[in-house]
Coordinates of C-alpha atoms and ligand atoms in Angstrom, one line a residue:
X1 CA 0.0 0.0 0.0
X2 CA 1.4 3.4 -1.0
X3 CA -0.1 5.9 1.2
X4 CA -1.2 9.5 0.9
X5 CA -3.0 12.3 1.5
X6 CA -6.0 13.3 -0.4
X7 CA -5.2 16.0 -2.9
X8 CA -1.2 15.3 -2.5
X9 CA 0.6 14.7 -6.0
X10 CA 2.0 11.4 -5.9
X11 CA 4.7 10.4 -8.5
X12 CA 4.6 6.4 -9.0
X13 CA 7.4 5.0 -11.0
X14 CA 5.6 1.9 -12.5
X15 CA 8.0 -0.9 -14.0
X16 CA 7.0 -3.8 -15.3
X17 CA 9.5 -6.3 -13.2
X18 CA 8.3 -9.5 -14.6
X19 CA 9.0 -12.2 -16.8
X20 CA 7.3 -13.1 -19.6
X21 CA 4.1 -10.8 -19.2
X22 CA 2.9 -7.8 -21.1
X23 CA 0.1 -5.9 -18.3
X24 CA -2.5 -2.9 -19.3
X25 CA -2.7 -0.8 -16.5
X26 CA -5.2 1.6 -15.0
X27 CA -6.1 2.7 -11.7
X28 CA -9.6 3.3 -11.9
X29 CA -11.1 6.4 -10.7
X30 CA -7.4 8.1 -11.3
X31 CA -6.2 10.4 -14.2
X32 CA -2.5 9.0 -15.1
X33 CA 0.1 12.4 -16.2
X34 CA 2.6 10.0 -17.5
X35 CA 6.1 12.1 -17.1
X36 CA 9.0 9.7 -18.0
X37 CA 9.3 7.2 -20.0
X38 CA 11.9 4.3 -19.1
X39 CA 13.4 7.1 -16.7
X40 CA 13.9 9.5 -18.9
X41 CA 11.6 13.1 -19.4
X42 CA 9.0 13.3 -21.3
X43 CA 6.0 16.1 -22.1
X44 CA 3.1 15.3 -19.7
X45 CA 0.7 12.9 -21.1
X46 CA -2.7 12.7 -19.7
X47 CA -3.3 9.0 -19.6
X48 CA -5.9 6.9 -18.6
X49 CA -4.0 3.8 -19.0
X50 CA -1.3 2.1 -20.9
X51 CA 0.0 -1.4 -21.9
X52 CA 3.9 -2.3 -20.8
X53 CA 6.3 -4.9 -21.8
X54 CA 8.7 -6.9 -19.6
X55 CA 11.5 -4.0 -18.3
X56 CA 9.3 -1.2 -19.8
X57 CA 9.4 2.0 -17.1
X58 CA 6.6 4.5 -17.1
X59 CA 6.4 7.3 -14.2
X60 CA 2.9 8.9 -13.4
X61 CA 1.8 11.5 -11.4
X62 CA -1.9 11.0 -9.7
X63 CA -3.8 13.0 -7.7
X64 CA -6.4 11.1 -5.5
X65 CA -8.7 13.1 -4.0
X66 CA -10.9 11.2 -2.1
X67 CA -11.0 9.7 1.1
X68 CA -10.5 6.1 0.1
X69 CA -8.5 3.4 -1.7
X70 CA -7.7 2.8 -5.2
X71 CA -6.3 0.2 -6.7
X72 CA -3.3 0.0 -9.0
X73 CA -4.5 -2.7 -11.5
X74 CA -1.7 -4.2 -14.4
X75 CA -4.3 -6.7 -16.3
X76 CA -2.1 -9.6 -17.9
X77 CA -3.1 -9.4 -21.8
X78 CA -4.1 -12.9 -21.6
X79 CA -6.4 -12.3 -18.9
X80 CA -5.3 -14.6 -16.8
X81 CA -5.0 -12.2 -14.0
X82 CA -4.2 -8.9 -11.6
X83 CA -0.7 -7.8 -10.5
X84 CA -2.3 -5.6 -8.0
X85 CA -1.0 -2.5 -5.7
X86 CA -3.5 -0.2 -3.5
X87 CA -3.1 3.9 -3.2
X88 CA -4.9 4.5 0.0
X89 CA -5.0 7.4 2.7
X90 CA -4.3 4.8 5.8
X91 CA -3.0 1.0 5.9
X92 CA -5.0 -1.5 5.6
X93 CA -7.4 -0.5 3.4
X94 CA -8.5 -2.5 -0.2
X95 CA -9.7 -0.9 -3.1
X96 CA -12.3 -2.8 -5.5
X97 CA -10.5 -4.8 -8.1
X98 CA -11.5 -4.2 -11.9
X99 CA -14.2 -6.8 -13.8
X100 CA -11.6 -8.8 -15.7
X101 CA -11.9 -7.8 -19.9
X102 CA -12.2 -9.9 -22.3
X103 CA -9.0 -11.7 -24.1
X104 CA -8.2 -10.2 -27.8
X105 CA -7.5 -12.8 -30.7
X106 CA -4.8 -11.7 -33.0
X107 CA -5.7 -11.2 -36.2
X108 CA -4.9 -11.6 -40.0
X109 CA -4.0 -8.3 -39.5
X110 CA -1.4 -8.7 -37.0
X111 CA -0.3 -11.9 -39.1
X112 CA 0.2 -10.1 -42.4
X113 CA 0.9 -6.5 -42.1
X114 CA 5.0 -6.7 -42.4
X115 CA 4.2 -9.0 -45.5
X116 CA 1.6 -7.1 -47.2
X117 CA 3.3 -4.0 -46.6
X118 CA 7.0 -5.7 -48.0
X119 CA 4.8 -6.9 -50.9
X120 CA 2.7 -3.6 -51.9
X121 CA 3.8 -0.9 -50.0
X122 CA 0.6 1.4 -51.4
X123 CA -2.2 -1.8 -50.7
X124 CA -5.3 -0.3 -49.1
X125 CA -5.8 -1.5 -45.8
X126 CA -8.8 -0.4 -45.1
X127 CA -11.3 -3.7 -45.7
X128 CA -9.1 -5.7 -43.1
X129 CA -10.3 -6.5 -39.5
X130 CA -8.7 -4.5 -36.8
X131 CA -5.3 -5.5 -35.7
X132 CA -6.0 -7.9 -32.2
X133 CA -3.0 -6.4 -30.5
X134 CA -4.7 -2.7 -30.8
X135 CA -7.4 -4.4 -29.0
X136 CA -7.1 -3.5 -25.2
X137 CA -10.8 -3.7 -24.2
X138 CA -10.4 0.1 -22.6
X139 CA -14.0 2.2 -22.9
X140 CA -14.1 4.2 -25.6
X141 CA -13.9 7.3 -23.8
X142 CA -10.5 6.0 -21.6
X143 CA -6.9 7.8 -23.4
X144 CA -4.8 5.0 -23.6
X145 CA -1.1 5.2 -24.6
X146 CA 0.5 5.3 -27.2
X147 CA 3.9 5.1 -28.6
X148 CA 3.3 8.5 -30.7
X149 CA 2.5 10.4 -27.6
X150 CA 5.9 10.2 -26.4
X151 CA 8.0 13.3 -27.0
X152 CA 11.0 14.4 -25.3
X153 CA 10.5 17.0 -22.4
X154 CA 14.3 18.6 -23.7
X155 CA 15.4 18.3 -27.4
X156 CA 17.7 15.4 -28.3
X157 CA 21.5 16.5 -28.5
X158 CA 22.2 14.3 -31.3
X159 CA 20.4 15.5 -34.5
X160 CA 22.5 13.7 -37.1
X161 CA 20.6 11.8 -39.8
X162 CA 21.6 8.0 -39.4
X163 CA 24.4 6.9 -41.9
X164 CA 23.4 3.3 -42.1
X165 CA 20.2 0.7 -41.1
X166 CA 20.7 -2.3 -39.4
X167 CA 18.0 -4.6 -39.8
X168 CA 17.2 -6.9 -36.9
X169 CA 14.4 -9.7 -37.9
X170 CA 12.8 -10.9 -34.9
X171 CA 11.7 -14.4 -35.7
X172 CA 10.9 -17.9 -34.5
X173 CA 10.4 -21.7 -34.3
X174 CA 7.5 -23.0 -33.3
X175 CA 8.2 -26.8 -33.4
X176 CA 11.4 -26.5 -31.6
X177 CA 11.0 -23.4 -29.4
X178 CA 14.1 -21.2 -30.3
X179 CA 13.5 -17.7 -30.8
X180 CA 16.0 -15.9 -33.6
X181 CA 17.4 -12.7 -34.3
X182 CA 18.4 -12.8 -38.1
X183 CA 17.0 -16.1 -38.5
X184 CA 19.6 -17.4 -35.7
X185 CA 20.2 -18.2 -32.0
X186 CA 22.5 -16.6 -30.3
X187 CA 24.5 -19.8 -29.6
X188 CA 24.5 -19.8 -33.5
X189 CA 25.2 -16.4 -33.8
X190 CA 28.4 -14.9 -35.7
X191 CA 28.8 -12.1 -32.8
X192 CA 28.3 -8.9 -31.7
X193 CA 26.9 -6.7 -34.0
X194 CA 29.8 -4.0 -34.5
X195 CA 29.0 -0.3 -34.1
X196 CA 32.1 2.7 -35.0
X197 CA 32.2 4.9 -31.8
X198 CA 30.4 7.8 -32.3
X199 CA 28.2 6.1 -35.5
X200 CA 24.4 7.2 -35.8
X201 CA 22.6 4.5 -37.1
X202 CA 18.7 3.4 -37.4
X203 CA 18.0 -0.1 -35.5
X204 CA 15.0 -1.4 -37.8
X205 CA 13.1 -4.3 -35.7
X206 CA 10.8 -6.2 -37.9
X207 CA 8.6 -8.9 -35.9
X208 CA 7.6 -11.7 -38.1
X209 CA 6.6 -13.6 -35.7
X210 CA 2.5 -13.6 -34.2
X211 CA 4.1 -12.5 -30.5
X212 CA 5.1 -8.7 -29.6
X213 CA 8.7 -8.7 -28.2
X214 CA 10.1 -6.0 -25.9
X215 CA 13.5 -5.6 -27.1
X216 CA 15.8 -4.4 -24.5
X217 CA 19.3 -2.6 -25.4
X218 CA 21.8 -2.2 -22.3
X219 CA 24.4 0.9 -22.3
X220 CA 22.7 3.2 -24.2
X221 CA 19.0 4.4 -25.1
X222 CA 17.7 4.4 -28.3
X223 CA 15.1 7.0 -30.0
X224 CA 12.2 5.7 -31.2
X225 CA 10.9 7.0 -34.5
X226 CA 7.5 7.7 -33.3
X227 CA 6.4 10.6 -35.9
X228 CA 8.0 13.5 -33.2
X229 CA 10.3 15.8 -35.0
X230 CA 13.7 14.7 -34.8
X231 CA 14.4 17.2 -32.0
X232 CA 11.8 15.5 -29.4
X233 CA 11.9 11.8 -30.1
X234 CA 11.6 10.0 -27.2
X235 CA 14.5 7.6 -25.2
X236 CA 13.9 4.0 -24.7
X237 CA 15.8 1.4 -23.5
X238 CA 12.7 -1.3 -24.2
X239 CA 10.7 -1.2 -27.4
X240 CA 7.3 -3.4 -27.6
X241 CA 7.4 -4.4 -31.6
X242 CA 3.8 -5.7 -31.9
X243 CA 3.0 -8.8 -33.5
X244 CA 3.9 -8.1 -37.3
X245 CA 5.0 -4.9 -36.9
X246 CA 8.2 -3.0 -38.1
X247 CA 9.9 -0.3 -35.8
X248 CA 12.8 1.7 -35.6
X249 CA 14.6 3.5 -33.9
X250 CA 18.2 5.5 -33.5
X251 CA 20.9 5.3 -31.7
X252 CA 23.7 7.3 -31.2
X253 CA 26.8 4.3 -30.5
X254 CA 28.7 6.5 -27.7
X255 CA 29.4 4.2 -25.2
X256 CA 32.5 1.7 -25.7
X257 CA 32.2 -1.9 -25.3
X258 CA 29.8 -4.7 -25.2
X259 CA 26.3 -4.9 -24.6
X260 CA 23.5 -7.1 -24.0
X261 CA 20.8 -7.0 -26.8
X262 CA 17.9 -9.2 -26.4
X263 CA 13.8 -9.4 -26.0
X264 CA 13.1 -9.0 -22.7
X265 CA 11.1 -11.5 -22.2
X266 CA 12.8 -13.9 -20.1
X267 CA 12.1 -17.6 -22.7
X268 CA 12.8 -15.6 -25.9
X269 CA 15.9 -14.5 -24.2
X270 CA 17.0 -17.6 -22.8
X271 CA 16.4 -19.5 -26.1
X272 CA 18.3 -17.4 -29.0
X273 CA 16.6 -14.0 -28.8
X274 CA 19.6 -12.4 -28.3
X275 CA 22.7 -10.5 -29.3
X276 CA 25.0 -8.3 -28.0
X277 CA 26.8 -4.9 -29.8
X278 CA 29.8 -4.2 -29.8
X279 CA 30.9 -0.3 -29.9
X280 CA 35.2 0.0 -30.6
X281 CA 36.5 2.2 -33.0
X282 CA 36.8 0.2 -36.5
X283 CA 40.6 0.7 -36.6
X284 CA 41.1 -1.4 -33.5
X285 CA 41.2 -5.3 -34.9
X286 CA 38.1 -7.4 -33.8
X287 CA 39.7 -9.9 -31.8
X288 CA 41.2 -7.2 -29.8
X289 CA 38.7 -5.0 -29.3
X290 CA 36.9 -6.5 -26.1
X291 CA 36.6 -10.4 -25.0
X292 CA 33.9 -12.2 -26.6
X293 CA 31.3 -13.6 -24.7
X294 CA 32.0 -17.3 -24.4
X295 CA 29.0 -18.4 -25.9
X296 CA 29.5 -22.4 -24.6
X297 CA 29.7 -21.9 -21.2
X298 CA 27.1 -18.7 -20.9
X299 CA 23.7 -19.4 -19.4
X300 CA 22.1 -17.8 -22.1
X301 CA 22.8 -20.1 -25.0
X302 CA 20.5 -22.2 -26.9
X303 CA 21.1 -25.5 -25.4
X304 CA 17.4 -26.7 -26.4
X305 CA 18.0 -29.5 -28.5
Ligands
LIG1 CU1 10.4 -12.2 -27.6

């Protein structure tokens, strides 16, 4: 129970600590200003509620007025469930918990959207059913995130255009249960993906898989092309790529060495969805430019077969 006093501004920092599960949350009867975005600044956001994935850090500011307890609800998106917190002026007290909504089906939509648009770039879209992931069961009236509300609270420092694209595909194996980047584990991997200090380069995720992955960079944040000018895109260190959807974002490779890469979601992770970049200046050779990580004996490989 997080207490407080009515009409006190509280500031919650709300991270989504889990493994494997993507939560909508609300607290009902509470306006949400959402304020930062994986810790970093944003512009104020009037929210109602918003969907996070695995290591995804939003920071709200709510008011409560009343002399009573509310409940902070994060809905799995299966349904299966409430993680559940309580905002209440003294201990002890529960707030109601939230009818549980329905589970949304994925479909065609989210199946063939990076198809259709590889295939046809100009296809009309507009005689296909709703994409299921867009589905959060709020009330129409209820501001839900979204990625394109997120602008920088202080302009970006880096306004370079990006001088190459690396394309990551985000991809997997049903049968078997591995989970690719590029079509390969990371125990099959050929290595860090190399990045020239001081480069500024687009990251382009492309999920062609029927899942969403939060894909989590270590070291540095990335800016997420969300239609912002370049000034105000936002920082993220976790990007939620929806079921066949394509992303990207930029990043500015500034800080040496080697970092983990990977969707954040702890089985994807720990069965090939992973990587790591390596930032060195290009001169230095690659063997000598930091240890590799010994893929044999490292607890992430894909030792599923
Ligand atoms: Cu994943």
């Amino acid at each position: 129970t997080g207490l407080f006093t009515p009409y006190e501004r509280v500031r919650l920092r709300l991270i989504n600590a889990s493994a494997m599960t993507v939560f909508d949350v609300r607290i009902p009867g509470l306006k949400m200003e959402l304020v930062a975005a994986d810790g970093q600044n944003v512009e104020p956001v009037n929210i109602d509620e918003m969907r996070m994935g695995p290591a995804e850090t939003y920071d709200v500011i709510v008011t409560p007025t009343e002399d009573k307890a509310y409940t902070i609800a994060a809905e799995s998106i299966d349904r299966t469930g409430f993680a559940l917190g309580t905002l209440a002026p003294r201990d002890s007290m529960r707030g109601e918990i939230p009818a549980q909504r329905p589970r949304a089906r994925l479909t065609m939509t989210d199946m063939n959207m990076a198809m259709m648009m590889h295939d046809d770039p100009d296809m009309d879209m507009s005689n296909l059913p709703d994409s299921g992931w867009a589905q959060t069961g709020a009330p129409e009236s209820a501001k839900v995130l979204d990625y394109k509300d997120l602008r920088a609270l202080t302009s970006q420092t880096d306004l370079r255009a990006p001088e190459r694209t690396l394309e990551l595909r985000l991809g997997g194996n049903m049968e078997r249960y591995i989970w690719t980047l590029n079509g390969k584990t990371y125990a099959d991997s050929d290595g860090p993906l190399r990045l020239k200090t001081g480069e500024r380069l687009r990251l382009r995720f492309v999920n062609e898989t029927m899942m969403a992955h939060p894909m989590h960079l270590h070291g540095m944040f990335m800016q997420l092309e969300n239609g912002q000018d370049a000034a105000r895109v936002p920082n993220k260190h976790t990007v939620v790529v929806p079921p066949g959807a394509t992303y990207s974002t930029l990043l500015t490779a500034d800080e040496a060495g080697e970092w983990a890469f990977h969707c954040h979601l702890l089985y994807h992770m720990m069965s090939g969805m992973m990587t790591t970049v390596l930032v060195a200046d290009q001169d230095v050779p690659a063997e000598n430019a930091a240890p590799e990580m010994d893929h044999s004996h490292h607890g992430h490989g894909g030792h599923n077969e």
